[in-house]
mmCIF file of C-alpha atoms and ligand atoms in Angstrom:
data_model
loop_
_atom_site.group_PDB
_atom_site.id
_atom_site.type_symbol
_atom_site.label_atom_id
_atom_site.label_comp_id
_atom_site.label_asym_id
_atom_site.label_seq_id
_atom_site.Cartn_x
_atom_site.Cartn_y
_atom_site.Cartn_z
ATOM 1 C CA MET A 1 -20.032 1.007 53.474
ATOM 2 C CA SER A 2 -23.028 3.303 53.431
ATOM 3 C CA THR A 3 -25.739 0.944 52.165
ATOM 4 C CA PRO A 4 -28.704 1.460 54.491
ATOM 5 C CA ILE A 5 -29.483 -1.205 57.080
ATOM 6 C CA GLY A 6 -33.080 -1.739 58.148
ATOM 7 C CA LEU A 7 -33.402 -2.649 61.815
ATOM 8 C CA PHE A 8 -36.811 -4.185 62.538
ATOM 9 C CA TYR A 9 -37.879 -5.026 66.067
ATOM 10 C CA ALA A 10 -40.897 -5.345 68.335
ATOM 11 C CA SER A 11 -41.003 -5.152 72.095
ATOM 12 C CA THR A 12 -43.640 -5.703 74.770
ATOM 13 C CA THR A 13 -41.936 -4.323 77.858
ATOM 14 C CA GLY A 14 -39.325 -2.139 76.178
ATOM 15 C CA ASN A 15 -36.168 -4.235 76.460
ATOM 16 C CA THR A 16 -35.818 -5.065 72.771
ATOM 17 C CA GLU A 17 -36.673 -1.489 71.882
ATOM 18 C CA MET A 18 -33.922 -0.177 74.151
ATOM 19 C CA ILE A 19 -31.387 -2.572 72.619
ATOM 20 C CA ALA A 20 -32.520 -1.649 69.086
ATOM 21 C CA GLU A 21 -31.925 2.016 69.899
ATOM 22 C CA GLN A 22 -28.531 1.184 71.377
ATOM 23 C CA ILE A 23 -27.542 -0.648 68.183
ATOM 24 C CA ALA A 24 -28.862 2.110 65.925
ATOM 25 C CA ALA A 25 -26.926 4.708 67.911
ATOM 26 C CA LEU A 26 -23.669 3.022 66.844
ATOM 27 C CA LEU A 27 -24.389 3.914 63.195
ATOM 28 C CA PRO A 28 -27.112 6.566 63.239
ATOM 29 C CA GLU A 29 -26.746 7.531 59.580
ATOM 30 C CA GLN A 30 -26.857 4.003 58.269
ATOM 31 C CA ILE A 31 -29.290 2.131 60.489
ATOM 32 C CA HIS A 32 -32.982 2.885 60.028
ATOM 33 C CA LEU A 33 -35.203 1.797 62.921
ATOM 34 C CA HIS A 34 -38.607 0.214 62.294
ATOM 35 C CA ASP A 35 -40.991 -0.760 65.099
ATOM 36 C CA ILE A 36 -43.055 -3.623 63.710
ATOM 37 C CA ALA A 37 -45.953 -2.805 66.045
ATOM 38 C CA ILE A 38 -46.360 0.484 64.160
ATOM 39 C CA GLU A 39 -44.996 -0.210 60.694
ATOM 40 C CA GLY A 40 -45.390 -3.941 60.116
ATOM 41 C CA VAL A 41 -42.822 -5.870 58.082
ATOM 42 C CA VAL A 42 -43.459 -4.928 54.440
ATOM 43 C CA GLU A 43 -40.683 -2.301 54.420
ATOM 44 C CA MET A 44 -38.163 -5.119 54.898
ATOM 45 C CA ALA A 45 -38.366 -5.578 51.138
ATOM 46 C CA GLN A 46 -36.566 -2.231 50.645
ATOM 47 C CA TYR A 47 -33.326 -3.387 52.267
ATOM 48 C CA GLN A 48 -30.511 -5.659 51.183
ATOM 49 C CA TYR A 49 -29.110 -5.637 54.734
ATOM 50 C CA LEU A 50 -31.360 -6.248 57.690
ATOM 51 C CA ILE A 51 -31.045 -6.544 61.451
ATOM 52 C CA MET A 52 -34.004 -8.036 63.317
ATOM 53 C CA GLY A 53 -34.654 -8.057 67.056
ATOM 54 C CA ILE A 54 -37.124 -10.459 68.642
ATOM 55 C CA PRO A 55 -37.915 -11.340 72.271
ATOM 56 C CA THR A 56 -39.403 -14.692 73.280
ATOM 57 C CA TRP A 57 -42.598 -14.694 75.331
ATOM 58 C CA ASP A 58 -44.955 -17.133 77.076
ATOM 59 C CA PHE A 59 -42.829 -20.290 77.153
ATOM 60 C CA GLY A 60 -41.227 -20.306 73.748
ATOM 61 C CA GLU A 61 -43.731 -18.176 71.840
ATOM 62 C CA LEU A 62 -43.344 -15.203 69.522
ATOM 63 C CA GLN A 63 -43.717 -11.697 70.928
ATOM 64 C CA GLU A 64 -47.233 -10.456 70.135
ATOM 65 C CA ASP A 65 -46.415 -7.911 67.388
ATOM 66 C CA TRP A 66 -44.100 -10.326 65.612
ATOM 67 C CA ASP A 67 -46.888 -12.893 65.912
ATOM 68 C CA GLU A 68 -49.461 -10.549 64.386
ATOM 69 C CA HIS A 69 -47.249 -9.827 61.371
ATOM 70 C CA TRP A 70 -45.943 -13.400 60.958
ATOM 71 C CA PRO A 71 -48.133 -14.257 57.920
ATOM 72 C CA ALA A 72 -46.947 -11.068 56.179
ATOM 73 C CA LEU A 73 -43.365 -11.993 57.006
ATOM 74 C CA GLN A 74 -43.815 -15.484 55.576
ATOM 75 C CA ALA A 75 -45.066 -13.946 52.334
ATOM 76 C CA LEU A 76 -41.871 -11.932 51.766
ATOM 77 C CA ASP A 77 -38.942 -12.965 49.571
ATOM 78 C CA PHE A 78 -35.581 -12.666 51.314
ATOM 79 C CA SER A 79 -33.387 -14.011 48.534
ATOM 80 C CA GLY A 80 -30.260 -11.908 48.064
ATOM 81 C CA LYS A 81 -30.676 -10.364 51.517
ATOM 82 C CA LYS A 82 -28.336 -10.723 54.482
ATOM 83 C CA ILE A 83 -29.901 -10.675 57.912
ATOM 84 C CA ALA A 84 -28.350 -10.484 61.378
ATOM 85 C CA LEU A 85 -30.571 -11.456 64.307
ATOM 86 C CA PHE A 86 -30.623 -10.542 67.956
ATOM 87 C CA GLY A 87 -32.891 -12.255 70.450
ATOM 88 C CA LEU A 88 -33.923 -11.344 73.959
ATOM 89 C CA GLY A 89 -34.798 -13.885 76.605
ATOM 90 C CA ASP A 90 -34.358 -14.896 80.223
ATOM 91 C CA GLN A 91 -32.042 -17.865 80.860
ATOM 92 C CA LEU A 92 -32.820 -18.248 84.532
ATOM 93 C CA GLY A 93 -36.585 -17.731 84.343
ATOM 94 C CA TYR A 94 -37.284 -19.470 81.041
ATOM 95 C CA GLY A 95 -34.230 -21.661 80.458
ATOM 96 C CA GLU A 96 -36.194 -24.415 78.712
ATOM 97 C CA TRP A 97 -37.312 -22.016 75.993
ATOM 98 C CA PHE A 98 -34.371 -19.627 75.873
ATOM 99 C CA LEU A 99 -34.666 -17.390 72.770
ATOM 100 C CA ASP A 100 -36.967 -19.840 70.975
ATOM 101 C CA ALA A 101 -38.597 -17.036 68.963
ATOM 102 C CA MET A 102 -35.254 -16.115 67.397
ATOM 103 C CA GLY A 103 -35.042 -19.726 66.197
ATOM 104 C CA ALA A 104 -38.504 -19.508 64.632
ATOM 105 C CA LEU A 105 -37.558 -16.267 62.888
ATOM 106 C CA ASN A 106 -34.361 -17.823 61.574
ATOM 107 C CA GLU A 107 -36.365 -20.685 60.057
ATOM 108 C CA VAL A 108 -38.794 -18.403 58.241
ATOM 109 C CA LEU A 109 -35.983 -16.270 56.840
ATOM 110 C CA GLN A 110 -34.004 -19.277 55.628
ATOM 111 C CA GLU A 111 -37.080 -20.799 53.989
ATOM 112 C CA ALA A 112 -37.666 -17.494 52.211
ATOM 113 C CA GLY A 113 -34.133 -17.509 50.772
ATOM 114 C CA GLY A 114 -32.469 -15.146 53.247
ATOM 115 C CA GLU A 115 -28.882 -15.530 54.402
ATOM 116 C CA VAL A 116 -28.753 -15.303 58.191
ATOM 117 C CA VAL A 117 -25.276 -14.207 59.263
ATOM 118 C CA VAL A 118 -23.130 -14.088 62.421
ATOM 119 C CA PRO A 119 -23.780 -17.138 64.603
ATOM 120 C CA TRP A 120 -23.046 -16.348 68.250
ATOM 121 C CA PRO A 121 -21.235 -18.816 70.573
ATOM 122 C CA VAL A 122 -23.252 -20.409 73.390
ATOM 123 C CA ASP A 123 -20.214 -20.308 75.708
ATOM 124 C CA GLY A 124 -20.974 -18.572 78.969
ATOM 125 C CA TYR A 125 -24.765 -18.890 78.754
ATOM 126 C CA ARG A 126 -26.697 -21.227 81.073
ATOM 127 C CA PHE A 127 -29.955 -22.663 79.795
ATOM 128 C CA GLU A 128 -31.591 -26.061 79.397
ATOM 129 C CA ALA A 129 -32.892 -25.835 75.839
ATOM 130 C CA SER A 130 -33.241 -23.425 72.957
ATOM 131 C CA LYS A 131 -34.702 -23.583 69.461
ATOM 132 C CA ALA A 132 -32.324 -20.793 68.437
ATOM 133 C CA LEU A 133 -29.257 -23.026 68.087
ATOM 134 C CA THR A 134 -27.244 -24.000 65.025
ATOM 135 C CA GLN A 135 -27.229 -27.706 64.087
ATOM 136 C CA ASP A 136 -24.027 -28.404 66.016
ATOM 137 C CA LYS A 137 -25.567 -26.631 69.063
ATOM 138 C CA ARG A 138 -22.385 -24.616 69.622
ATOM 139 C CA TYR A 139 -23.883 -21.335 68.461
ATOM 140 C CA PHE A 140 -27.071 -19.337 68.624
ATOM 141 C CA VAL A 141 -28.371 -18.247 65.220
ATOM 142 C CA GLY A 142 -27.940 -14.629 66.311
ATOM 143 C CA LEU A 143 -26.811 -12.432 69.180
ATOM 144 C CA ALA A 144 -28.199 -13.705 72.496
ATOM 145 C CA LEU A 145 -29.155 -11.036 75.010
ATOM 146 C CA ASP A 146 -30.619 -11.430 78.494
ATOM 147 C CA GLU A 147 -31.719 -8.132 79.946
ATOM 148 C CA ASP A 148 -33.362 -9.872 82.901
ATOM 149 C CA GLY A 149 -30.281 -11.636 84.240
ATOM 150 C CA GLU A 150 -27.282 -10.246 82.356
ATOM 151 C CA HIS A 151 -28.113 -6.634 81.601
ATOM 152 C CA GLY A 152 -24.547 -5.669 82.445
ATOM 153 C CA LEU A 153 -23.155 -7.810 79.624
ATOM 154 C CA SER A 154 -25.338 -6.481 76.805
ATOM 155 C CA GLU A 155 -23.310 -3.423 75.863
ATOM 156 C CA GLU A 156 -20.098 -5.409 75.549
ATOM 157 C CA ARG A 157 -21.873 -8.150 73.596
ATOM 158 C CA ILE A 158 -23.287 -5.596 71.160
ATOM 159 C CA ARG A 159 -19.877 -3.982 70.721
ATOM 160 C CA THR A 160 -18.341 -7.350 69.870
ATOM 161 C CA TRP A 161 -21.194 -8.354 67.585
ATOM 162 C CA MET A 162 -21.657 -5.191 65.539
ATOM 163 C CA PRO A 163 -18.288 -5.261 63.704
ATOM 164 C CA GLN A 164 -18.953 -8.932 62.866
ATOM 165 C CA VAL A 165 -22.308 -7.953 61.393
ATOM 166 C CA LEU A 166 -20.788 -5.225 59.228
ATOM 167 C CA ALA A 167 -18.026 -7.561 58.057
ATOM 168 C CA ALA A 168 -20.584 -10.242 57.154
ATOM 169 C CA PHE A 169 -22.714 -7.741 55.257
ATOM 170 C CA GLU A 170 -19.694 -6.569 53.284
ATOM 171 C CA ALA A 171 -18.402 -10.079 52.555
HETATM 172 C C1 FMN T 201 -44.503 -14.042 80.977
HETATM 173 C C2 FMN T 201 -43.125 -14.081 80.375
HETATM 174 C C3 FMN T 201 -42.770 -15.135 79.558
HETATM 175 C C4 FMN T 201 -41.476 -15.219 79.016
HETATM 176 N N1 FMN T 201 -41.125 -16.322 78.272
HETATM 177 C C5 FMN T 201 -39.838 -16.438 77.834
HETATM 178 C C6 FMN T 201 -39.423 -17.606 77.128
HETATM 179 O O1 FMN T 201 -40.183 -18.528 76.878
HETATM 180 N N2 FMN T 201 -38.129 -17.684 76.719
HETATM 181 C C7 FMN T 201 -37.227 -16.679 76.967
HETATM 182 O O2 FMN T 201 -36.055 -16.809 76.582
HETATM 183 N N3 FMN T 201 -37.600 -15.549 77.627
HETATM 184 C C8 FMN T 201 -38.878 -15.402 78.068
HETATM 185 N N4 FMN T 201 -39.258 -14.273 78.745
HETATM 186 C C9 FMN T 201 -38.282 -13.185 78.956
HETATM 187 C C10 FMN T 201 -38.436 -12.058 77.941
HETATM 188 O O3 FMN T 201 -38.093 -12.499 76.641
HETATM 189 C C11 FMN T 201 -37.495 -10.914 78.323
HETATM 190 O O4 FMN T 201 -37.964 -10.319 79.499
HETATM 191 C C12 FMN T 201 -37.329 -9.882 77.245
HETATM 192 O O5 FMN T 201 -36.301 -8.992 77.619
HETATM 193 C C13 FMN T 201 -38.599 -9.094 76.985
HETATM 194 O O6 FMN T 201 -38.378 -8.252 75.890
HETATM 195 P P1 FMN T 201 -39.332 -7.014 75.544
HETATM 196 O O7 FMN T 201 -39.318 -6.088 76.755
HETATM 197 O O8 FMN T 201 -38.723 -6.367 74.375
HETATM 198 O O9 FMN T 201 -40.706 -7.533 75.273
HETATM 199 C C14 FMN T 201 -40.541 -14.182 79.281
HETATM 200 C C15 FMN T 201 -40.926 -13.109 80.095
HETATM 201 C C16 FMN T 201 -42.190 -13.054 80.651
HETATM 202 C C17 FMN T 201 -42.539 -11.891 81.537
#
């Protein structure tokens, strides 16, 4: 498959950016990186396949650049598009709001007709609450990454997740 994939992310302290670059490096020809802080979200319309990376900040809130471009995001039509999400958070420090922003993003995309793919099992994570869970609460709505407490697990998680994303896009 050589259909381009748009990877959109924003990052306050660099963690999500680093992960986005790590993901893009797996398929450098196919994945096009877009920093929302610089480019906004309008280019999302160009892609059938999208990956989006979002960290949660300030007790369950959106990261600031995602927040700034949220109205523009809500105005987009995602019908016919497949989207894989990855969220960054801190289970130990912010376990009552773990990855909440990824849940908010999932809701907007679904309301706008997008198909969010590749739920990620909650097994092995320790948190009190999250708005990024599927209805049965057994999965996150996208890849869950914790660079604060589980940096050492991220690479393996990405390597497991990426083939699932490609398979879901092709399905
Ligand atoms: C002040 C502050 C508030 C945070 N709030 C949350 C939160 O509510 N939920 C969560 O899962 N992570 C929270 N985090 C953790 C960040 O999401 C995590 O550090 C992430 O890797 C930051 O990504 P970035 O460097 O791309 O901005 C918070 C971190 C800080 C410093």
